[in-house]
């Protein structure tokens, strides 16, 4: 089943306590589509500038991602500069340059308009809605965002959320969006904006999913060495939504398995800078971590 994603394709400059990477491949749509491509066909809609390195395009092509919706415009590619201190759960944004995204007007092809699974990765909520409104009959719509848009485009974001089934954001963003410090109350408020299911990313503490019928908790995969957390959230979303698109099933058990696959995919991304760890990743490695997480969380009531 084909999955359409709109989001950022970026050149990231990232500093962590363990090193620095300059102008590497990044962006919400790149992490998302690479992770999702392990489970499903992916169609990417985004814009790059004329300065975008061709080897990064080749990387996405090697993952068999449909790049017919990746437009090249005159100007510079979107750039993000961020830093992490020893608390790797919190990115500090040093600079955001929208560049070619400032004037991007996506026009979906006839084939892309038929997409059934649509992921609105982190980008301007007005752009997210513009893309979604061109899709004829979406079966399932999921969305991500960040503090940058909650602060600068709150009304547009809330309008977009009215068309979304699943929202995947981090804990601080749930509180900020709801303007409510208690996470359970905040989740209730955010689900009131539209999304029936809210997936709350909590960094190394895992994920909490508030679905219509239950709350589910999945731990992050325990790693001894986390090198660069950039893209963990988008990679989580790619594994999660890619799995849902592949199974075409939305029952509670399937949503739960999707959160575990999302956690597994994110655990690989953070082991290296940029998307380097996903290059050459084998399905058998994904399955191994999935089964390890299952074993870690299994318990039952004593007789
Ligand atoms: P995360 O999964 O939250 O770590 O996402 C990191 C990615 O988000 C980086 O590769 C950035 O290029 C991208 N990013 C950062 N800020 C923005 C923004 N305002 N809009 C879209 N993408 C962004």
PDB file of C-alpha atoms and ligand atoms in Angstrom:
ATOM      1  CA  UNK A   1       0.000   0.000   0.000  1.00  0.00           C
ATOM      2  CA  UNK A   2       1.387   3.369  -1.006  1.00  0.00           C
ATOM      3  CA  UNK A   3       1.986   6.088   1.504  1.00  0.00           C
ATOM      4  CA  UNK A   4       2.380   9.778   0.683  1.00  0.00           C
ATOM      5  CA  UNK A   5       4.468  12.091   2.848  1.00  0.00           C
ATOM      6  CA  UNK A   6       4.998  15.842   2.748  1.00  0.00           C
ATOM      7  CA  UNK A   7       7.647  17.387   4.979  1.00  0.00           C
ATOM      8  CA  UNK A   8      11.079  18.934   5.069  1.00  0.00           C
ATOM      9  CA  UNK A   9      14.103  17.750   3.127  1.00  0.00           C
ATOM     10  CA  UNK A  10      17.011  19.459   4.794  1.00  0.00           C
ATOM     11  CA  UNK A  11      20.685  20.052   5.185  1.00  0.00           C
ATOM     12  CA  UNK A  12      21.295  19.711   8.932  1.00  0.00           C
ATOM     13  CA  UNK A  13      24.213  20.921  11.006  1.00  0.00           C
ATOM     14  CA  UNK A  14      24.181  19.134  14.335  1.00  0.00           C
ATOM     15  CA  UNK A  15      26.440  19.236  17.394  1.00  0.00           C
ATOM     16  CA  UNK A  16      26.193  16.597  20.111  1.00  0.00           C
ATOM     17  CA  UNK A  17      28.556  15.904  23.043  1.00  0.00           C
ATOM     18  CA  UNK A  18      30.116  13.248  20.783  1.00  0.00           C
ATOM     19  CA  UNK A  19      30.844  15.232  17.628  1.00  0.00           C
ATOM     20  CA  UNK A  20      29.572  17.504  14.907  1.00  0.00           C
ATOM     21  CA  UNK A  21      28.073  16.904  11.449  1.00  0.00           C
ATOM     22  CA  UNK A  22      27.781  19.760   8.943  1.00  0.00           C
ATOM     23  CA  UNK A  23      25.221  20.013   6.121  1.00  0.00           C
ATOM     24  CA  UNK A  24      24.223  16.353   6.328  1.00  0.00           C
ATOM     25  CA  UNK A  25      21.065  14.834   4.900  1.00  0.00           C
ATOM     26  CA  UNK A  26      18.139  15.517   7.230  1.00  0.00           C
ATOM     27  CA  UNK A  27      14.607  16.803   7.336  1.00  0.00           C
ATOM     28  CA  UNK A  28      11.423  15.298   8.677  1.00  0.00           C
ATOM     29  CA  UNK A  29      10.367  13.795   5.332  1.00  0.00           C
ATOM     30  CA  UNK A  30      13.761  12.135   4.739  1.00  0.00           C
ATOM     31  CA  UNK A  31      13.870  10.372   8.091  1.00  0.00           C
ATOM     32  CA  UNK A  32      10.202   9.453   7.798  1.00  0.00           C
ATOM     33  CA  UNK A  33      10.323   8.087   4.265  1.00  0.00           C
ATOM     34  CA  UNK A  34      13.540   6.155   4.777  1.00  0.00           C
ATOM     35  CA  UNK A  35      12.105   4.398   7.860  1.00  0.00           C
ATOM     36  CA  UNK A  36       8.712   3.803   6.227  1.00  0.00           C
ATOM     37  CA  UNK A  37      10.374   2.368   3.104  1.00  0.00           C
ATOM     38  CA  UNK A  38      11.306  -0.754   5.093  1.00  0.00           C
ATOM     39  CA  UNK A  39       7.572  -1.541   5.317  1.00  0.00           C
ATOM     40  CA  UNK A  40       5.724   0.172   2.474  1.00  0.00           C
ATOM     41  CA  UNK A  41       6.046   2.022  -0.845  1.00  0.00           C
ATOM     42  CA  UNK A  42       6.606   5.720  -0.169  1.00  0.00           C
ATOM     43  CA  UNK A  43       5.883   8.808  -2.278  1.00  0.00           C
ATOM     44  CA  UNK A  44       7.721  11.920  -1.109  1.00  0.00           C
ATOM     45  CA  UNK A  45       6.439  15.464  -1.722  1.00  0.00           C
ATOM     46  CA  UNK A  46       8.893  18.252  -0.872  1.00  0.00           C
ATOM     47  CA  UNK A  47      11.211  20.869  -2.327  1.00  0.00           C
ATOM     48  CA  UNK A  48      14.999  21.166  -2.491  1.00  0.00           C
ATOM     49  CA  UNK A  49      17.247  23.974  -3.713  1.00  0.00           C
ATOM     50  CA  UNK A  50      19.783  23.825  -6.524  1.00  0.00           C
ATOM     51  CA  UNK A  51      22.520  23.312  -3.912  1.00  0.00           C
ATOM     52  CA  UNK A  52      21.165  19.912  -2.762  1.00  0.00           C
ATOM     53  CA  UNK A  53      23.912  17.279  -3.129  1.00  0.00           C
ATOM     54  CA  UNK A  54      23.056  14.628  -5.772  1.00  0.00           C
ATOM     55  CA  UNK A  55      24.418  11.832  -3.553  1.00  0.00           C
ATOM     56  CA  UNK A  56      21.592  12.536  -1.082  1.00  0.00           C
ATOM     57  CA  UNK A  57      19.046  12.109  -3.883  1.00  0.00           C
ATOM     58  CA  UNK A  58      20.742   8.802  -4.782  1.00  0.00           C
ATOM     59  CA  UNK A  59      20.421   7.635  -1.178  1.00  0.00           C
ATOM     60  CA  UNK A  60      16.640   8.168  -1.260  1.00  0.00           C
ATOM     61  CA  UNK A  61      16.440   6.499  -4.690  1.00  0.00           C
ATOM     62  CA  UNK A  62      18.292   3.467  -3.371  1.00  0.00           C
ATOM     63  CA  UNK A  63      15.543   3.095  -0.760  1.00  0.00           C
ATOM     64  CA  UNK A  64      13.089   2.937  -3.719  1.00  0.00           C
ATOM     65  CA  UNK A  65      11.288   6.089  -2.533  1.00  0.00           C
ATOM     66  CA  UNK A  66       9.174   7.675  -5.294  1.00  0.00           C
ATOM     67  CA  UNK A  67      10.781  11.101  -5.790  1.00  0.00           C
ATOM     68  CA  UNK A  68       8.536  12.320  -8.611  1.00  0.00           C
ATOM     69  CA  UNK A  69       7.025  14.798  -6.108  1.00  0.00           C
ATOM     70  CA  UNK A  70      10.437  16.139  -5.052  1.00  0.00           C
ATOM     71  CA  UNK A  71      10.703  19.491  -6.778  1.00  0.00           C
ATOM     72  CA  UNK A  72      13.935  21.451  -7.303  1.00  0.00           C
ATOM     73  CA  UNK A  73      13.516  25.231  -7.084  1.00  0.00           C
ATOM     74  CA  UNK A  74      15.883  28.134  -7.629  1.00  0.00           C
ATOM     75  CA  UNK A  75      17.426  29.009  -4.257  1.00  0.00           C
ATOM     76  CA  UNK A  76      18.849  27.289  -1.223  1.00  0.00           C
ATOM     77  CA  UNK A  77      17.665  24.078   0.443  1.00  0.00           C
ATOM     78  CA  UNK A  78      15.953  24.252   3.864  1.00  0.00           C
ATOM     79  CA  UNK A  79      18.577  24.291   6.629  1.00  0.00           C
ATOM     80  CA  UNK A  80      18.372  23.443  10.315  1.00  0.00           C
ATOM     81  CA  UNK A  81      21.138  23.888  12.884  1.00  0.00           C
ATOM     82  CA  UNK A  82      20.745  22.257  16.271  1.00  0.00           C
ATOM     83  CA  UNK A  83      22.651  21.248  19.353  1.00  0.00           C
ATOM     84  CA  UNK A  84      22.216  18.638  22.090  1.00  0.00           C
ATOM     85  CA  UNK A  85      23.811  18.709  25.510  1.00  0.00           C
ATOM     86  CA  UNK A  86      24.194  15.599  27.666  1.00  0.00           C
ATOM     87  CA  UNK A  87      20.405  15.537  27.986  1.00  0.00           C
ATOM     88  CA  UNK A  88      19.915  14.052  24.553  1.00  0.00           C
ATOM     89  CA  UNK A  89      16.123  14.228  24.877  1.00  0.00           C
ATOM     90  CA  UNK A  90      16.081  17.947  24.151  1.00  0.00           C
ATOM     91  CA  UNK A  91      17.224  19.557  20.910  1.00  0.00           C
ATOM     92  CA  UNK A  92      18.173  23.198  21.028  1.00  0.00           C
ATOM     93  CA  UNK A  93      17.414  24.878  17.691  1.00  0.00           C
ATOM     94  CA  UNK A  94      20.137  27.393  16.845  1.00  0.00           C
ATOM     95  CA  UNK A  95      18.922  28.336  13.377  1.00  0.00           C
ATOM     96  CA  UNK A  96      16.084  27.515  10.950  1.00  0.00           C
ATOM     97  CA  UNK A  97      16.259  28.724   7.335  1.00  0.00           C
ATOM     98  CA  UNK A  98      13.099  27.870   5.400  1.00  0.00           C
ATOM     99  CA  UNK A  99      14.638  29.010   2.075  1.00  0.00           C
ATOM    100  CA  UNK A 100      12.843  27.245  -0.832  1.00  0.00           C
ATOM    101  CA  UNK A 101      10.014  26.168   1.510  1.00  0.00           C
ATOM    102  CA  UNK A 102       8.925  29.823   1.851  1.00  0.00           C
ATOM    103  CA  UNK A 103       7.439  29.824  -1.638  1.00  0.00           C
ATOM    104  CA  UNK A 104       6.726  26.101  -2.114  1.00  0.00           C
ATOM    105  CA  UNK A 105       3.287  25.474  -3.665  1.00  0.00           C
ATOM    106  CA  UNK A 106       2.952  21.682  -3.968  1.00  0.00           C
ATOM    107  CA  UNK A 107       0.888  20.388  -6.892  1.00  0.00           C
ATOM    108  CA  UNK A 108       0.134  16.687  -6.504  1.00  0.00           C
ATOM    109  CA  UNK A 109       0.157  14.500  -9.600  1.00  0.00           C
ATOM    110  CA  UNK A 110      -2.949  12.502 -10.489  1.00  0.00           C
ATOM    111  CA  UNK A 111      -1.337   9.364  -9.007  1.00  0.00           C
ATOM    112  CA  UNK A 112      -0.373  11.093  -5.757  1.00  0.00           C
ATOM    113  CA  UNK A 113      -3.927  12.388  -5.340  1.00  0.00           C
ATOM    114  CA  UNK A 114      -5.053   8.743  -5.049  1.00  0.00           C
ATOM    115  CA  UNK A 115      -2.912   8.084  -1.954  1.00  0.00           C
ATOM    116  CA  UNK A 116      -4.767   6.382   0.863  1.00  0.00           C
ATOM    117  CA  UNK A 117      -2.219   6.777   3.654  1.00  0.00           C
ATOM    118  CA  UNK A 118      -1.008  10.353   4.122  1.00  0.00           C
ATOM    119  CA  UNK A 119       1.646  11.530   6.547  1.00  0.00           C
ATOM    120  CA  UNK A 120       2.025  15.256   7.177  1.00  0.00           C
ATOM    121  CA  UNK A 121       5.585  15.350   8.496  1.00  0.00           C
ATOM    122  CA  UNK A 122       6.874  18.356  10.397  1.00  0.00           C
ATOM    123  CA  UNK A 123       6.594  21.431   8.144  1.00  0.00           C
ATOM    124  CA  UNK A 124       4.448  24.581   7.920  1.00  0.00           C
ATOM    125  CA  UNK A 125       0.889  23.500   8.850  1.00  0.00           C
ATOM    126  CA  UNK A 126      -0.502  25.569   5.959  1.00  0.00           C
ATOM    127  CA  UNK A 127       1.561  23.466   3.561  1.00  0.00           C
ATOM    128  CA  UNK A 128       0.413  20.293   5.298  1.00  0.00           C
ATOM    129  CA  UNK A 129      -3.212  21.257   4.706  1.00  0.00           C
ATOM    130  CA  UNK A 130      -2.572  22.339   1.112  1.00  0.00           C
ATOM    131  CA  UNK A 131      -1.239  18.870   0.336  1.00  0.00           C
ATOM    132  CA  UNK A 132      -3.945  17.026   2.236  1.00  0.00           C
ATOM    133  CA  UNK A 133      -6.722  18.916   0.459  1.00  0.00           C
ATOM    134  CA  UNK A 134      -5.436  17.643  -2.895  1.00  0.00           C
ATOM    135  CA  UNK A 135      -5.684  13.989  -1.841  1.00  0.00           C
ATOM    136  CA  UNK A 136      -9.025  12.651  -3.019  1.00  0.00           C
ATOM    137  CA  UNK A 137     -10.034  10.027  -0.471  1.00  0.00           C
ATOM    138  CA  UNK A 138      -7.429   9.553   2.243  1.00  0.00           C
ATOM    139  CA  UNK A 139      -8.077   6.488   4.379  1.00  0.00           C
ATOM    140  CA  UNK A 140      -5.748   7.445   7.216  1.00  0.00           C
ATOM    141  CA  UNK A 141      -4.030  10.769   7.919  1.00  0.00           C
ATOM    142  CA  UNK A 142      -1.265  11.210  10.483  1.00  0.00           C
ATOM    143  CA  UNK A 143       0.667  14.339  11.373  1.00  0.00           C
ATOM    144  CA  UNK A 144       3.713  15.623  13.238  1.00  0.00           C
ATOM    145  CA  UNK A 145       4.668  19.173  14.197  1.00  0.00           C
ATOM    146  CA  UNK A 146       7.031  21.010  16.557  1.00  0.00           C
ATOM    147  CA  UNK A 147       7.303  23.970  18.942  1.00  0.00           C
ATOM    148  CA  UNK A 148       8.418  26.238  16.056  1.00  0.00           C
ATOM    149  CA  UNK A 149       4.985  25.879  14.368  1.00  0.00           C
ATOM    150  CA  UNK A 150       2.967  25.736  17.599  1.00  0.00           C
ATOM    151  CA  UNK A 151       4.394  29.169  18.418  1.00  0.00           C
ATOM    152  CA  UNK A 152       4.364  30.756  14.970  1.00  0.00           C
ATOM    153  CA  UNK A 153       1.291  29.195  13.273  1.00  0.00           C
ATOM    154  CA  UNK A 154      -0.982  27.975  16.025  1.00  0.00           C
ATOM    155  CA  UNK A 155      -4.310  28.735  14.300  1.00  0.00           C
ATOM    156  CA  UNK A 156      -3.235  27.115  11.027  1.00  0.00           C
ATOM    157  CA  UNK A 157      -2.007  24.079  12.948  1.00  0.00           C
ATOM    158  CA  UNK A 158      -5.295  23.654  14.812  1.00  0.00           C
ATOM    159  CA  UNK A 159      -7.144  23.906  11.480  1.00  0.00           C
ATOM    160  CA  UNK A 160      -4.927  21.153  10.018  1.00  0.00           C
ATOM    161  CA  UNK A 161      -5.476  18.960  13.083  1.00  0.00           C
ATOM    162  CA  UNK A 162      -9.210  19.020  12.372  1.00  0.00           C
ATOM    163  CA  UNK A 163      -8.454  16.735   9.374  1.00  0.00           C
ATOM    164  CA  UNK A 164      -6.006  14.390  11.105  1.00  0.00           C
ATOM    165  CA  UNK A 165      -6.630  10.883  12.549  1.00  0.00           C
ATOM    166  CA  UNK A 166      -3.318  10.334  14.352  1.00  0.00           C
ATOM    167  CA  UNK A 167      -1.045  13.022  15.807  1.00  0.00           C
ATOM    168  CA  UNK A 168       2.528  12.043  16.709  1.00  0.00           C
ATOM    169  CA  UNK A 169       4.330  14.713  18.776  1.00  0.00           C
ATOM    170  CA  UNK A 170       6.653  14.904  21.762  1.00  0.00           C
ATOM    171  CA  UNK A 171       5.652  15.384  25.366  1.00  0.00           C
ATOM    172  CA  UNK A 172       6.608  19.071  25.658  1.00  0.00           C
ATOM    173  CA  UNK A 173       4.698  19.832  22.454  1.00  0.00           C
ATOM    174  CA  UNK A 174       1.517  18.164  23.788  1.00  0.00           C
ATOM    175  CA  UNK A 175       1.675  20.363  26.886  1.00  0.00           C
ATOM    176  CA  UNK A 176       2.440  23.482  24.822  1.00  0.00           C
ATOM    177  CA  UNK A 177      -0.335  22.802  22.297  1.00  0.00           C
ATOM    178  CA  UNK A 178      -2.907  22.143  25.026  1.00  0.00           C
ATOM    179  CA  UNK A 179      -1.568  24.888  27.323  1.00  0.00           C
ATOM    180  CA  UNK A 180      -1.922  22.334  30.131  1.00  0.00           C
ATOM    181  CA  UNK A 181       0.928  20.914  32.259  1.00  0.00           C
ATOM    182  CA  UNK A 182      -0.744  17.583  33.151  1.00  0.00           C
ATOM    183  CA  UNK A 183      -0.029  15.152  30.314  1.00  0.00           C
ATOM    184  CA  UNK A 184      -3.230  13.104  30.621  1.00  0.00           C
ATOM    185  CA  UNK A 185      -5.412  16.223  30.645  1.00  0.00           C
ATOM    186  CA  UNK A 186      -3.329  17.726  27.846  1.00  0.00           C
ATOM    187  CA  UNK A 187      -3.782  14.578  25.740  1.00  0.00           C
ATOM    188  CA  UNK A 188      -7.536  14.861  26.200  1.00  0.00           C
ATOM    189  CA  UNK A 189      -7.504  18.502  25.066  1.00  0.00           C
ATOM    190  CA  UNK A 190      -5.312  17.776  22.020  1.00  0.00           C
ATOM    191  CA  UNK A 191      -7.517  14.859  20.941  1.00  0.00           C
ATOM    192  CA  UNK A 192     -10.387  17.370  21.096  1.00  0.00           C
ATOM    193  CA  UNK A 193      -8.707  19.287  18.223  1.00  0.00           C
ATOM    194  CA  UNK A 194      -9.411  16.337  15.898  1.00  0.00           C
ATOM    195  CA  UNK A 195      -6.980  13.389  16.096  1.00  0.00           C
ATOM    196  CA  UNK A 196      -8.642  10.297  17.598  1.00  0.00           C
ATOM    197  CA  UNK A 197      -5.256   8.849  18.439  1.00  0.00           C
ATOM    198  CA  UNK A 198      -2.383  10.766  19.998  1.00  0.00           C
ATOM    199  CA  UNK A 199       1.097   9.271  20.134  1.00  0.00           C
ATOM    200  CA  UNK A 200       3.325  11.053  22.641  1.00  0.00           C
ATOM    201  CA  UNK A 201       7.084  10.643  22.074  1.00  0.00           C
ATOM    202  CA  UNK A 202       9.086  10.780  25.289  1.00  0.00           C
ATOM    203  CA  UNK A 203      12.665  10.361  24.062  1.00  0.00           C
ATOM    204  CA  UNK A 204      14.590   7.696  25.939  1.00  0.00           C
ATOM    205  CA  UNK A 205      11.490   7.023  28.087  1.00  0.00           C
ATOM    206  CA  UNK A 206       9.556   5.647  25.114  1.00  0.00           C
ATOM    207  CA  UNK A 207       6.078   6.383  23.838  1.00  0.00           C
ATOM    208  CA  UNK A 208       2.574   6.761  25.281  1.00  0.00           C
ATOM    209  CA  UNK A 209      -0.319   6.186  22.905  1.00  0.00           C
ATOM    210  CA  UNK A 210      -3.779   7.533  23.715  1.00  0.00           C
ATOM    211  CA  UNK A 211      -6.165   5.703  21.374  1.00  0.00           C
ATOM    212  CA  UNK A 212      -9.985   5.832  21.461  1.00  0.00           C
ATOM    213  CA  UNK A 213     -10.139   2.794  23.761  1.00  0.00           C
ATOM    214  CA  UNK A 214      -6.960   2.668  25.814  1.00  0.00           C
ATOM    215  CA  UNK A 215      -3.588   4.055  26.814  1.00  0.00           C
ATOM    216  CA  UNK A 216      -0.565   2.024  25.724  1.00  0.00           C
ATOM    217  CA  UNK A 217       3.054   2.469  26.824  1.00  0.00           C
ATOM    218  CA  UNK A 218       6.045   1.253  24.789  1.00  0.00           C
ATOM    219  CA  UNK A 219       9.607   1.687  26.061  1.00  0.00           C
ATOM    220  CA  UNK A 220      12.433   2.978  23.925  1.00  0.00           C
ATOM    221  CA  UNK A 221      14.872   0.245  22.915  1.00  0.00           C
ATOM    222  CA  UNK A 222      17.646   0.344  25.536  1.00  0.00           C
ATOM    223  CA  UNK A 223      20.947   1.381  23.949  1.00  0.00           C
ATOM    224  CA  UNK A 224      24.359   1.820  25.521  1.00  0.00           C
ATOM    225  CA  UNK A 225      25.468   4.390  22.971  1.00  0.00           C
ATOM    226  CA  UNK A 226      23.212   7.145  21.689  1.00  0.00           C
ATOM    227  CA  UNK A 227      25.225   9.279  19.306  1.00  0.00           C
ATOM    228  CA  UNK A 228      22.794  11.752  17.696  1.00  0.00           C
ATOM    229  CA  UNK A 229      19.046  11.859  18.481  1.00  0.00           C
ATOM    230  CA  UNK A 230      18.195  14.012  15.426  1.00  0.00           C
ATOM    231  CA  UNK A 231      15.409  12.423  13.443  1.00  0.00           C
ATOM    232  CA  UNK A 232      14.438   9.898  16.110  1.00  0.00           C
ATOM    233  CA  UNK A 233      10.876  11.237  16.172  1.00  0.00           C
ATOM    234  CA  UNK A 234      10.484  11.240  12.397  1.00  0.00           C
ATOM    235  CA  UNK A 235      12.007   7.782  12.143  1.00  0.00           C
ATOM    236  CA  UNK A 236       9.603   6.570  14.826  1.00  0.00           C
ATOM    237  CA  UNK A 237       6.721   7.996  12.785  1.00  0.00           C
ATOM    238  CA  UNK A 238       8.045   6.311   9.618  1.00  0.00           C
ATOM    239  CA  UNK A 239       8.208   2.883  11.257  1.00  0.00           C
ATOM    240  CA  UNK A 240       4.828   3.385  12.934  1.00  0.00           C
ATOM    241  CA  UNK A 241       2.923   4.626   9.888  1.00  0.00           C
ATOM    242  CA  UNK A 242       4.794   2.438   7.390  1.00  0.00           C
ATOM    243  CA  UNK A 243       3.749  -0.613   9.398  1.00  0.00           C
ATOM    244  CA  UNK A 244       0.104   0.561   9.525  1.00  0.00           C
ATOM    245  CA  UNK A 245       0.075   1.143   5.749  1.00  0.00           C
ATOM    246  CA  UNK A 246       1.588  -2.303   5.152  1.00  0.00           C
ATOM    247  CA  UNK A 247      -0.927  -4.141   7.326  1.00  0.00           C
ATOM    248  CA  UNK A 248      -3.986  -2.057   6.345  1.00  0.00           C
ATOM    249  CA  UNK A 249      -5.361  -2.732   9.775  1.00  0.00           C
ATOM    250  CA  UNK A 250      -6.176  -0.207  12.479  1.00  0.00           C
ATOM    251  CA  UNK A 251      -7.266  -2.288  15.421  1.00  0.00           C
ATOM    252  CA  UNK A 252      -5.739  -1.689  18.845  1.00  0.00           C
ATOM    253  CA  UNK A 253      -3.319  -4.639  18.584  1.00  0.00           C
ATOM    254  CA  UNK A 254      -2.035  -3.365  15.267  1.00  0.00           C
ATOM    255  CA  UNK A 255      -1.596   0.191  16.572  1.00  0.00           C
ATOM    256  CA  UNK A 256       0.405  -1.269  19.473  1.00  0.00           C
ATOM    257  CA  UNK A 257       2.662  -3.310  17.202  1.00  0.00           C
ATOM    258  CA  UNK A 258       3.164  -0.192  15.078  1.00  0.00           C
ATOM    259  CA  UNK A 259       4.443   1.762  18.111  1.00  0.00           C
ATOM    260  CA  UNK A 260       6.954  -1.018  18.814  1.00  0.00           C
ATOM    261  CA  UNK A 261       8.188  -1.022  15.194  1.00  0.00           C
ATOM    262  CA  UNK A 262       8.436   2.781  15.422  1.00  0.00           C
ATOM    263  CA  UNK A 263      10.574   2.525  18.571  1.00  0.00           C
ATOM    264  CA  UNK A 264      12.792  -0.078  16.922  1.00  0.00           C
ATOM    265  CA  UNK A 265      13.391   2.093  13.837  1.00  0.00           C
ATOM    266  CA  UNK A 266      14.209   5.137  15.996  1.00  0.00           C
ATOM    267  CA  UNK A 267      16.714   3.076  17.976  1.00  0.00           C
ATOM    268  CA  UNK A 268      18.807   2.581  14.833  1.00  0.00           C
ATOM    269  CA  UNK A 269      18.748   6.227  13.716  1.00  0.00           C
ATOM    270  CA  UNK A 270      20.238   7.556  16.975  1.00  0.00           C
ATOM    271  CA  UNK A 271      23.277   5.267  16.748  1.00  0.00           C
ATOM    272  CA  UNK A 272      24.933   7.433  14.062  1.00  0.00           C
ATOM    273  CA  UNK A 273      24.724  10.947  12.599  1.00  0.00           C
ATOM    274  CA  UNK A 274      22.127  11.738   9.930  1.00  0.00           C
ATOM    275  CA  UNK A 275      20.603   8.660   8.231  1.00  0.00           C
ATOM    276  CA  UNK A 276      23.880   6.758   8.244  1.00  0.00           C
ATOM    277  CA  UNK A 277      22.686   3.858  10.394  1.00  0.00           C
ATOM    278  CA  UNK A 278      19.664   3.212   8.158  1.00  0.00           C
ATOM    279  CA  UNK A 279      21.967   2.792   5.156  1.00  0.00           C
ATOM    280  CA  UNK A 280      22.373  -0.944   4.750  1.00  0.00           C
ATOM    281  CA  UNK A 281      20.075  -1.794   7.675  1.00  0.00           C
ATOM    282  CA  UNK A 282      18.655  -5.323   7.284  1.00  0.00           C
ATOM    283  CA  UNK A 283      15.073  -6.390   7.990  1.00  0.00           C
ATOM    284  CA  UNK A 284      16.481  -9.174  10.185  1.00  0.00           C
ATOM    285  CA  UNK A 285      18.044  -6.534  12.510  1.00  0.00           C
ATOM    286  CA  UNK A 286      14.647  -4.828  12.777  1.00  0.00           C
ATOM    287  CA  UNK A 287      12.959  -8.138  13.604  1.00  0.00           C
ATOM    288  CA  UNK A 288      15.595  -8.960  16.259  1.00  0.00           C
ATOM    289  CA  UNK A 289      15.041  -5.692  18.126  1.00  0.00           C
ATOM    290  CA  UNK A 290      11.267  -6.065  17.788  1.00  0.00           C
ATOM    291  CA  UNK A 291      11.404  -9.490  19.476  1.00  0.00           C
ATOM    292  CA  UNK A 292      13.804  -8.195  22.110  1.00  0.00           C
ATOM    293  CA  UNK A 293      11.356  -5.383  22.993  1.00  0.00           C
ATOM    294  CA  UNK A 294       8.508  -7.907  23.181  1.00  0.00           C
ATOM    295  CA  UNK A 295      10.500 -10.072  25.586  1.00  0.00           C
ATOM    296  CA  UNK A 296      11.450  -7.014  27.682  1.00  0.00           C
ATOM    297  CA  UNK A 297       7.852  -5.975  28.244  1.00  0.00           C
ATOM    298  CA  UNK A 298       6.120  -9.309  28.676  1.00  0.00           C
ATOM    299  CA  UNK A 299       4.420  -9.893  32.019  1.00  0.00           C
ATOM    300  CA  UNK A 300       1.189 -11.408  33.292  1.00  0.00           C
ATOM    301  CA  UNK A 301      -0.782 -11.498  36.520  1.00  0.00           C
ATOM    302  CA  UNK A 302       0.284 -14.277  38.947  1.00  0.00           C
ATOM    303  CA  UNK A 303      -2.273 -17.143  39.260  1.00  0.00           C
TER     304      UNK A 303
HETATM  305  P1  LIG B   1      13.265  15.125  15.063  1.00  0.00           P
HETATM  306  O1  LIG B   1      12.719  13.808  14.642  1.00  0.00           O
HETATM  307  O2  LIG B   1      12.247  15.928  15.819  1.00  0.00           O
HETATM  308  O3  LIG B   1      14.610  15.049  15.708  1.00  0.00           O
HETATM  309  O4  LIG B   1      13.450  15.971  13.697  1.00  0.00           O
HETATM  310  C1  LIG B   1      14.671  16.483  13.255  1.00  0.00           C
HETATM  311  C2  LIG B   1      14.535  16.967  11.832  1.00  0.00           C
HETATM  312  O5  LIG B   1      13.531  17.986  11.750  1.00  0.00           O
HETATM  313  C3  LIG B   1      15.827  17.589  11.324  1.00  0.00           C
HETATM  314  O6  LIG B   1      16.381  16.763  10.329  1.00  0.00           O
HETATM  315  C4  LIG B   1      15.428  18.955  10.786  1.00  0.00           C
HETATM  316  O7  LIG B   1      15.903  19.209   9.481  1.00  0.00           O
HETATM  317  C5  LIG B   1      13.905  18.954  10.800  1.00  0.00           C
HETATM  318  N1  LIG B   1      13.362  20.251  11.242  1.00  0.00           N
HETATM  319  C6  LIG B   1      13.822  21.043  12.230  1.00  0.00           C
HETATM  320  N2  LIG B   1      13.059  22.156  12.353  1.00  0.00           N
HETATM  321  C7  LIG B   1      12.093  22.063  11.404  1.00  0.00           C
HETATM  322  C8  LIG B   1      10.970  22.899  11.018  1.00  0.00           C
HETATM  323  N3  LIG B   1      10.713  24.076  11.638  1.00  0.00           N
HETATM  324  N4  LIG B   1      10.172  22.467  10.026  1.00  0.00           N
HETATM  325  C9  LIG B   1      10.425  21.289   9.409  1.00  0.00           C
HETATM  326  N5  LIG B   1      11.443  20.465   9.709  1.00  0.00           N
HETATM  327  C10 LIG B   1      12.276  20.834  10.701  1.00  0.00           C
END
